[in-house]
Short mmCIF file of C-alpha atoms in Angstrom, two decimals:
data_model
loop_
_atom_site.label_atom_id
_atom_site.label_comp_id
_atom_site.label_asym_id
_atom_site.label_seq_id
_atom_site.Cartn_x
_atom_site.Cartn_y
_atom_site.Cartn_z
CA MET M 11 17.97 61.50 -27.97
CA SER M 12 18.28 61.71 -24.53
CA GLU M 13 16.71 58.93 -23.04
CA ARG M 14 14.67 57.98 -20.61
CA ILE M 15 15.87 56.09 -17.58
CA PRO M 16 14.13 53.89 -16.15
CA ASP M 17 12.31 54.71 -12.79
CA VAL M 18 14.83 51.90 -9.92
CA LYS M 19 16.55 52.61 -6.96
CA GLY M 20 19.68 53.53 -7.58
CA SER M 21 22.73 51.78 -6.87
CA SER M 22 22.48 52.37 -3.63
CA GLY M 23 19.32 51.14 -3.09
CA SER M 24 18.17 48.11 -1.85
CA SER M 25 17.04 46.73 -4.43
CA ALA M 26 19.69 46.32 -6.46
CA GLN M 27 22.08 43.19 -7.25
CA ALA M 28 26.00 43.22 -6.96
CA LEU M 29 27.05 43.61 -10.68
CA PRO M 30 27.86 40.23 -12.03
CA GLY M 31 31.80 39.30 -12.43
CA GLY M 32 30.81 37.61 -16.06
CA PHE M 33 28.02 36.53 -19.06
CA GLY M 34 27.17 33.93 -17.51
CA ALA M 35 29.89 30.85 -16.80
CA VAL M 36 32.33 32.67 -18.17
CA LYS M 37 33.87 34.82 -15.23
CA LEU M 38 36.25 37.94 -15.48
CA GLY M 39 39.69 36.67 -13.22
CA MET M 40 39.39 33.25 -14.81
CA SER M 41 41.91 31.37 -17.45
CA VAL M 42 42.26 30.26 -21.35
CA ASP M 43 41.52 27.49 -20.71
CA ASP M 44 39.02 27.92 -17.92
CA VAL M 45 37.65 30.39 -20.90
CA LYS M 46 37.53 28.03 -23.90
CA GLU M 47 36.54 25.16 -21.76
CA MET M 48 33.32 27.26 -20.56
CA LEU M 49 32.94 28.71 -23.87
CA LYS M 50 32.84 24.76 -25.63
CA GLN M 51 30.11 23.84 -23.44
CA ASP M 52 27.21 27.10 -24.26
CA SER M 53 26.55 27.01 -27.22
CA ARG M 54 25.68 30.70 -27.41
CA PHE M 55 29.14 31.78 -27.90
CA GLY M 56 29.26 29.84 -31.08
CA TYR M 57 33.25 29.40 -30.32
CA ARG M 58 35.33 26.43 -33.00
CA GLY M 59 37.62 25.74 -30.96
CA ASP M 60 41.66 27.17 -31.15
CA ARG M 61 41.01 29.11 -34.72
CA ASP M 62 39.26 31.83 -32.85
CA VAL M 63 42.36 32.17 -29.67
CA SER M 64 44.92 34.41 -31.23
CA LEU M 65 48.59 35.90 -29.69
CA LEU M 66 48.38 40.63 -29.33
CA PRO M 67 51.26 42.49 -29.79
CA GLY M 68 52.85 43.23 -25.65
CA ASP M 69 53.36 40.41 -22.84
CA ASN M 70 50.85 37.69 -21.65
CA ARG M 71 47.95 38.82 -24.08
CA VAL M 72 45.38 36.24 -25.64
CA LEU M 73 41.97 37.15 -27.09
CA ILE M 74 39.23 34.79 -27.43
CA GLU M 75 36.27 35.98 -30.84
CA THR M 76 33.40 34.10 -31.24
CA ASP M 77 31.23 34.57 -34.34
CA THR M 78 27.87 32.73 -33.70
CA SER M 79 26.69 33.91 -37.55
CA ARG M 80 27.54 30.13 -38.73
CA THR M 81 27.54 28.74 -35.86
CA ALA M 82 24.33 29.15 -33.49
CA PRO M 83 22.51 31.66 -35.69
CA TYR M 84 20.31 31.31 -33.31
CA SER M 85 21.75 32.96 -30.15
CA TYR M 86 21.09 36.69 -28.54
CA LEU M 87 25.15 37.34 -29.02
CA ASP M 88 26.89 37.65 -32.06
CA ARG M 89 30.47 38.67 -32.44
CA CYS M 90 32.41 38.24 -28.90
CA TRP M 91 35.78 39.25 -27.20
CA PHE M 92 37.53 37.69 -24.44
CA GLN M 93 40.19 39.39 -23.52
CA PHE M 94 43.54 38.49 -21.10
CA TYR M 95 45.72 39.65 -18.86
CA GLU M 96 48.43 37.44 -17.60
CA ASP M 97 47.07 34.14 -18.85
CA LYS M 98 43.31 36.20 -16.59
CA LEU M 99 40.27 36.92 -18.38
CA TYR M 100 39.47 40.67 -18.62
CA THR M 101 37.50 42.13 -20.84
CA ILE M 102 34.19 39.94 -21.84
CA THR M 103 32.75 42.36 -25.09
CA ILE M 104 29.54 40.99 -26.32
CA ASN M 105 27.87 42.37 -29.49
CA MET M 106 24.76 41.40 -29.15
CA ASN M 107 22.26 40.32 -31.63
CA ARG M 108 20.02 43.82 -32.90
CA ASP M 109 17.43 41.64 -35.15
CA LYS M 110 16.26 39.92 -31.76
CA LEU M 111 16.84 42.82 -28.75
CA ASP M 112 17.27 46.38 -28.94
CA HIS M 113 19.64 48.64 -26.72
CA TYR M 114 16.50 50.03 -23.79
CA SER M 115 15.29 46.64 -23.55
CA VAL M 116 18.80 45.20 -21.98
CA PHE M 117 19.34 48.92 -20.92
CA SER M 118 16.05 49.39 -18.77
CA THR M 119 17.16 44.80 -17.81
CA LEU M 120 20.14 46.27 -16.70
CA CYS M 121 18.65 49.65 -15.41
CA GLU M 122 16.24 47.35 -12.68
CA LYS M 123 18.84 44.93 -11.79
CA TYR M 124 21.82 47.37 -10.79
CA GLY M 125 20.58 50.32 -10.35
CA ASN M 126 20.43 53.30 -12.35
CA PRO M 127 24.22 53.07 -13.69
CA VAL M 128 26.84 55.57 -12.83
CA SER M 129 27.77 57.12 -15.68
CA LEU M 130 25.15 57.85 -19.49
CA ASN M 131 25.91 59.90 -22.65
CA PRO M 132 24.92 59.67 -26.13
CA ASP M 133 27.60 57.00 -26.26
CA LYS M 134 27.16 54.39 -22.88
CA ALA M 135 25.39 54.00 -19.87
CA GLU M 136 28.38 52.24 -17.85
CA TRP M 137 27.46 50.53 -13.99
CA ARG M 138 30.65 50.03 -11.50
CA ASP M 139 31.60 48.92 -8.24
CA GLY M 140 34.63 47.95 -6.04
CA SER M 141 35.40 45.32 -9.07
CA VAL M 142 33.10 44.55 -12.41
CA ILE M 143 33.28 47.66 -15.16
CA ILE M 144 29.93 47.51 -16.91
CA ASP M 145 28.93 49.48 -20.01
CA LEU M 146 25.56 48.96 -22.44
CA GLU M 147 27.58 50.40 -25.71
CA ARG M 148 25.77 51.56 -29.16
CA PRO M 149 25.08 50.45 -30.94
CA LEU M 150 24.29 46.83 -28.85
CA ALA M 151 27.13 45.72 -27.06
CA LEU M 152 27.83 44.54 -23.58
CA LYS M 153 31.57 44.65 -21.77
CA TYR M 154 31.90 43.68 -18.70
CA THR M 155 35.90 44.82 -17.18
CA ASP M 156 37.44 43.95 -14.95
CA ARG M 157 38.21 46.75 -13.00
CA ALA M 158 41.18 46.80 -10.82
CA VAL M 159 43.44 45.55 -13.82
CA PHE M 160 41.73 48.10 -16.27
CA GLU M 161 43.19 49.83 -13.75
CA LYS M 162 46.62 49.30 -13.75
CA LEU M 163 46.87 49.42 -17.69
CA GLN M 164 46.02 52.60 -17.56
CA ALA M 165 48.79 53.48 -14.83
CA ASP M 166 51.10 51.58 -16.97
CA ALA M 167 50.19 53.25 -20.23
CA MET M 168 50.26 56.71 -18.47
CA VAL M 169 54.01 55.67 -16.95
CA ASP M 170 54.89 54.39 -20.46
CA LYS M 171 53.57 57.84 -21.73
CA THR M 172 55.03 59.89 -19.76
CA ALA M 173 58.86 58.05 -20.10
CA GLY M 174 58.30 58.97 -23.80
CA GLU M 175 57.48 62.34 -23.81
CA LYS M 176 60.71 62.79 -21.45
CA SER M 177 62.78 60.86 -24.54
CA ARG M 178 60.93 63.17 -26.53
CA GLU M 179 62.26 65.99 -24.84
CA ASN M 180 65.28 65.10 -24.64
CA PHE M 181 66.44 64.76 -27.30
CA LEU M 182 64.63 68.20 -28.95
CA GLU M 183 66.05 69.33 -26.17
CA GLY M 184 69.53 68.84 -27.37
CA LEU M 185 69.11 69.93 -31.20
#
């Protein structure tokens, strides 16, 4: 099933707004402590303090996960993840409450505000500029990503993969 893109000016059109650097007062690039403070102040997230914070495998990776089901059942948000790299927020993932919002309403609003997505397929719509990537994923998740950090991590992963592949080849050649 294809989705009709609302008739709006493209992302280069004068009516399209610049992509936001985050959701509400939580902005990409903030420190872990600053994000914790913003989450405490915004009850929509259902943040319960340090019990929502965990460390991920790898260097300097922290994850904050919130769940509104018990603490903020009135919220339009459901579960949210805030992922950090080197103590800076680089990804915000927001699962929205599907009992209160639908994909088309969110998609239409994003198109009206930011222009048509640069990429659209059945699984997600994507808006991007020089610093931010915004994905609207099915069934109903909104993801904000710091583009520079994402591309750096992607490039680092490719380097590691290439080194691993070379090591494997060297091992197999020695058999």
